[in-house]
Coordinates of N, CA, C and O in Angstrom, one line a residue:
V1 N 86.2 211.6 -10.5 CA 86.6 211.5 -11.8 C 85.8 212.2 -12.7 O 86.3 212.6 -13.9
G2 N 84.6 213.2 -12.5 CA 84.1 214.0 -13.1 C 84.7 215.3 -13.3 O 84.4 215.9 -14.2
G3 N 85.9 215.6 -12.3 CA 86.5 216.9 -12.4 C 85.9 217.9 -12.2 O 84.9 218.0 -11.4
S4 N 86.2 219.2 -12.9 CA 85.8 220.4 -12.6 C 84.1 220.3 -13.2 O 83.5 221.1 -12.6
Q5 N 83.5 219.5 -14.1 CA 82.4 219.5 -14.5 C 81.3 218.9 -13.1 O 80.3 219.4 -13.2
A6 N 82.2 217.9 -12.4 CA 81.3 217.2 -11.4 C 81.1 218.7 -10.2 O 80.2 218.7 -9.7
I7 N 82.0 219.2 -10.0 CA 82.5 220.1 -9.3 C 81.4 221.6 -9.4 O 80.4 222.2 -8.4
A8 N 81.2 221.8 -10.5 CA 79.9 222.7 -11.2 C 78.5 222.2 -10.8 O 77.6 222.8 -10.6
V9 N 78.6 220.7 -10.9 CA 76.9 220.1 -11.3 C 76.8 220.2 -9.4 O 75.6 220.4 -9.0
I10 N 77.7 219.5 -8.4 CA 77.4 219.5 -7.3 C 77.5 220.5 -6.3 O 76.8 220.6 -5.3
G11 N 78.7 221.1 -6.4 CA 79.3 222.1 -5.5 C 78.7 223.2 -5.5 O 78.4 224.0 -4.7
L12 N 78.6 223.8 -7.0 CA 78.2 225.2 -7.2 C 76.7 225.3 -6.4 O 76.5 226.6 -5.9
P13 N 75.8 224.5 -6.5 CA 74.6 225.1 -6.0 C 74.7 225.2 -4.5 O 73.9 226.0 -3.9
L14 N 75.5 224.3 -3.7 CA 75.6 224.2 -2.4 C 76.5 225.7 -2.0 O 76.2 226.1 -1.0
L15 N 77.5 225.9 -2.8 CA 78.2 226.9 -2.6 C 77.1 228.4 -2.7 O 77.0 229.3 -1.6
F16 N 76.5 228.3 -3.7 CA 75.3 229.6 -3.5 C 73.9 229.6 -2.6 O 73.8 230.7 -2.6
L17 N 73.9 228.4 -2.2 CA 73.3 228.4 -1.3 C 73.4 228.9 0.3 O 73.0 229.6 1.0
T18 N 74.7 228.3 0.5 CA 75.5 228.7 1.6 C 75.9 230.3 1.7 O 75.7 230.7 2.8
L19 N 76.3 230.7 0.6 CA 76.6 231.9 0.1 C 75.6 232.8 -0.5 O 75.8 232.9 -2.0
P20 N 74.5 233.3 0.0 CA 73.3 233.8 -1.1 C 74.1 235.3 -1.9 O 73.3 235.2 -2.9
N21 N 74.8 236.0 -1.3 CA 75.2 237.1 -1.9 C 76.6 236.9 -3.2 O 77.0 237.6 -3.6
A22 N 76.9 235.5 -3.1 CA 78.0 235.1 -3.9 C 77.5 235.4 -5.5 O 76.4 235.2 -5.6
G23 N 78.5 235.9 -6.1 CA 78.6 236.2 -7.5 C 79.5 235.6 -8.3 O 80.2 234.6 -8.0
L24 N 79.7 236.6 -9.4 CA 80.7 235.9 -10.6 C 82.2 235.9 -10.0 O 82.8 235.0 -10.4
P25 N 82.5 236.8 -9.1 CA 84.1 236.2 -8.4 C 84.1 235.1 -7.8 O 85.1 234.4 -8.3
I26 N 83.4 234.6 -6.8 CA 83.5 233.5 -6.1 C 83.2 232.4 -7.3 O 84.1 231.3 -7.1
F27 N 82.4 232.1 -8.1 CA 82.2 231.4 -9.2 C 83.6 231.1 -10.1 O 84.0 230.0 -10.0
I28 N 84.2 232.1 -10.4 CA 85.7 232.2 -11.0 C 86.4 231.4 -10.2 O 87.4 230.6 -10.9
L29 N 86.9 232.2 -8.7 CA 87.5 231.3 -8.2 C 87.4 230.0 -7.6 O 88.3 229.3 -8.0
V30 N 86.2 229.7 -7.5 CA 85.9 228.0 -7.4 C 86.3 227.2 -8.7 O 86.8 226.3 -8.1
M31 N 85.8 227.7 -9.7 CA 86.0 226.9 -10.9 C 87.6 226.8 -11.4 O 87.8 225.7 -11.7
G32 N 88.2 228.2 -11.1 CA 89.5 227.7 -11.2 C 90.1 227.1 -10.5 O 91.3 226.2 -10.7
M33 N 90.0 227.0 -9.3 CA 90.5 226.0 -8.1 C 90.4 224.5 -8.5 O 91.0 223.6 -8.3
A34 N 89.0 224.6 -9.1 CA 88.5 223.1 -9.4 C 89.6 222.7 -10.7 O 90.0 221.3 -10.9
F35 N 89.6 223.4 -11.3 CA 90.6 223.1 -12.4 C 92.1 222.6 -12.0 O 92.6 221.9 -12.4
I36 N 92.4 223.4 -11.1 CA 93.9 223.1 -10.4 C 94.1 221.7 -10.0 O 94.8 221.0 -10.5
A37 N 92.8 221.5 -9.2 CA 92.7 220.3 -8.5 C 92.5 219.3 -9.5 O 93.3 218.0 -9.2
N38 N 91.6 219.1 -10.6 CA 91.7 218.3 -11.4 C 93.1 218.1 -12.2 O 93.3 217.1 -13.1
Q39 N 94.0 219.1 -12.3 CA 95.2 219.1 -12.9 C 96.2 218.2 -12.3 O 97.1 217.6 -12.8
L40 N 95.9 217.8 -10.8 CA 97.1 217.5 -9.9 C 96.5 216.0 -9.7 O 97.1 215.6 -8.7
T41 N 95.3 215.4 -9.7 CA 94.9 214.2 -9.7 C 95.2 213.2 -10.6 O 95.4 213.5 -11.6
P42 N 95.6 212.1 -10.0 CA 95.9 210.9 -10.7 C 94.8 210.5 -11.4 O 94.9 209.6 -12.7
T43 N 93.5 211.0 -11.5 CA 92.3 210.7 -12.4 C 92.4 211.2 -13.7 O 91.9 211.1 -14.5
H44 N 93.4 212.3 -13.7 CA 93.4 213.3 -14.9 C 94.3 212.5 -15.8 O 95.4 212.1 -15.3
V45 N 93.8 212.1 -16.9 CA 94.5 211.1 -17.5 C 95.8 211.2 -18.2 O 96.7 210.7 -18.4
C46 N 96.2 212.7 -18.4 CA 97.7 213.3 -18.9 C 98.5 213.2 -17.8 O 99.8 212.6 -18.6
L47 N 98.4 213.2 -16.7 CA 99.3 213.0 -15.7 C 100.2 211.6 -15.8 O 101.4 211.5 -15.8
P48 N 99.4 210.7 -15.5 CA 99.9 209.2 -15.6 C 100.7 209.0 -16.8 O 101.7 208.2 -16.8
I49 N 99.8 209.4 -17.7 CA 100.4 208.6 -18.9 C 102.1 209.6 -19.2 O 102.9 208.9 -19.6
T50 N 102.3 210.8 -19.2 CA 103.2 211.8 -18.8 C 104.3 210.8 -18.1 O 105.3 211.0 -18.3
A51 N 104.0 210.6 -17.0 CA 104.8 209.8 -15.9 C 105.3 208.7 -16.5 O 106.4 208.3 -16.3
E52 N 104.6 208.0 -17.1 CA 104.8 206.7 -17.6 C 105.6 206.7 -18.6 O 107.0 206.3 -19.1
Y53 N 105.5 207.6 -19.7 CA 106.3 208.0 -20.5 C 107.9 208.5 -20.3 O 108.8 207.9 -21.4
F54 N 107.5 209.4 -19.6 CA 109.2 209.9 -19.3 C 109.9 209.1 -17.9 O 111.0 209.4 -17.5
K55 N 109.0 208.0 -17.7 CA 109.6 207.0 -16.9 C 110.2 207.8 -15.4 O 111.3 207.8 -15.1
I56 N 109.1 208.6 -14.9 CA 109.2 209.5 -13.5 C 108.2 209.3 -12.7 O 107.1 208.7 -13.0
D57 N 108.6 209.2 -11.3 CA 107.3 209.0 -10.3 C 106.2 210.0 -10.3 O 106.9 211.1 -10.7
F58 N 105.2 209.5 -10.3 CA 104.0 210.3 -10.3 C 104.2 211.7 -9.3 O 104.0 212.7 -9.6
S59 N 104.6 211.2 -8.1 CA 104.8 212.5 -7.1 C 105.7 213.2 -7.5 O 105.9 214.4 -7.1
A60 N 107.1 212.9 -8.1 CA 107.8 213.9 -8.6 C 107.4 214.7 -9.8 O 107.8 215.9 -9.7
L61 N 106.7 214.2 -10.5 CA 106.0 215.0 -11.9 C 104.9 216.1 -11.0 O 105.0 217.2 -11.3
V62 N 104.2 215.7 -9.8 CA 103.4 216.7 -9.3 C 104.3 217.5 -8.7 O 104.1 218.7 -8.7
K63 N 105.4 217.1 -8.1 CA 106.2 218.3 -7.1 C 106.7 219.2 -8.3 O 107.1 220.2 -7.8
Q64 N 107.2 218.8 -9.4 CA 107.8 219.7 -10.2 C 106.7 220.7 -11.2 O 107.1 222.0 -11.4
S65 N 105.6 220.4 -10.9 CA 104.5 221.2 -11.5 C 104.0 222.2 -10.5 O 103.1 223.0 -10.6
L66 N 104.4 221.9 -9.1 CA 104.0 222.9 -8.0 C 104.1 224.4 -8.3 O 103.5 225.3 -7.9
P67 N 105.5 224.9 -8.6 CA 105.6 226.4 -8.9 C 104.6 226.8 -9.8 O 104.1 228.0 -9.5
T68 N 104.5 226.1 -11.0 CA 103.4 226.8 -12.1 C 101.8 226.6 -11.2 O 101.1 227.6 -11.3
V69 N 101.7 225.6 -10.5 CA 100.3 225.7 -10.1 C 100.3 227.1 -8.7 O 99.0 227.6 -9.0
A70 N 101.4 226.9 -8.0 CA 101.3 228.1 -7.2 C 101.3 229.6 -7.8 O 100.4 230.4 -7.5
A71 N 101.8 229.7 -9.0 CA 101.6 231.1 -9.8 C 100.3 231.0 -10.2 O 99.7 232.2 -10.4
F72 N 99.8 230.0 -10.7 CA 98.2 230.2 -11.2 C 97.1 230.2 -9.8 O 96.4 231.1 -10.1
I73 N 97.8 230.0 -9.0 CA 96.4 230.4 -7.5 C 96.8 231.8 -7.1 O 95.8 232.4 -6.9
V74 N 97.9 232.3 -7.1 CA 98.3 233.8 -6.9 C 97.6 234.7 -8.1 O 96.8 235.4 -7.5
I75 N 97.5 234.1 -9.1 CA 97.1 235.0 -10.0 C 95.4 234.9 -9.9 O 94.5 235.7 -10.3
L76 N 94.9 233.8 -10.0 CA 93.5 233.3 -9.8 C 93.1 234.2 -8.5 O 91.9 235.0 -8.8
Y77 N 93.6 234.4 -7.6 CA 93.2 235.1 -6.2 C 93.5 236.4 -6.3 O 92.3 237.4 -6.0
A78 N 94.5 237.1 -7.3 CA 94.4 238.6 -7.5 C 93.4 238.8 -8.4 O 92.6 239.8 -8.1
Y79 N 92.9 238.2 -9.5 CA 91.7 238.0 -10.4 C 90.6 238.5 -9.6 O 89.6 239.1 -9.9
Y80 N 90.3 237.5 -8.7 CA 89.2 237.3 -7.7 C 89.0 238.7 -6.8 O 87.8 239.2 -6.7
E81 N 90.2 239.0 -6.5 CA 90.0 240.3 -5.6 C 89.8 241.8 -6.7 O 88.9 242.4 -6.0
V82 N 90.1 241.3 -7.7 CA 89.7 242.8 -8.8 C 88.3 242.6 -9.0 O 88.0 243.8 -8.9
L83 N 87.9 241.5 -9.3 CA 86.8 241.2 -9.7 C 85.8 241.8 -8.5 O 84.5 242.4 -8.6
N84 N 86.1 241.5 -7.2 CA 85.1 242.1 -6.4 C 85.4 243.3 -6.0 O 84.3 244.1 -5.2
L85 N 86.3 243.9 -6.6 CA 86.2 245.7 -6.5 C 85.5 246.3 -7.6 O 84.7 247.1 -7.1
F86 N 85.1 245.9 -8.4 CA 84.4 246.4 -9.6 C 82.9 245.4 -9.7 O 82.4 246.1 -10.2
I87 N 82.6 244.4 -9.0 CA 81.5 244.0 -9.1 C 80.5 244.0 -8.1 O 81.1 243.6 -6.8

């Protein structure tokens, strides 16, 4: 329910303990993925409201947004790789 804020509070300390040399690139990658995960869950209030308003199934709404999510993942991972080159 906490979304990406909960991941930042709970998950990031574990990540940085597990990967002691991790820095800004992995932080941006993890937070970007947390944002994506938050956008596709039923706990994000916008999706159920949108599905109800347009009278479509929730899974159909998620399937329709998958190309956009896939593009965001590709861009995010490319940005992660660029940051790894320069940082």
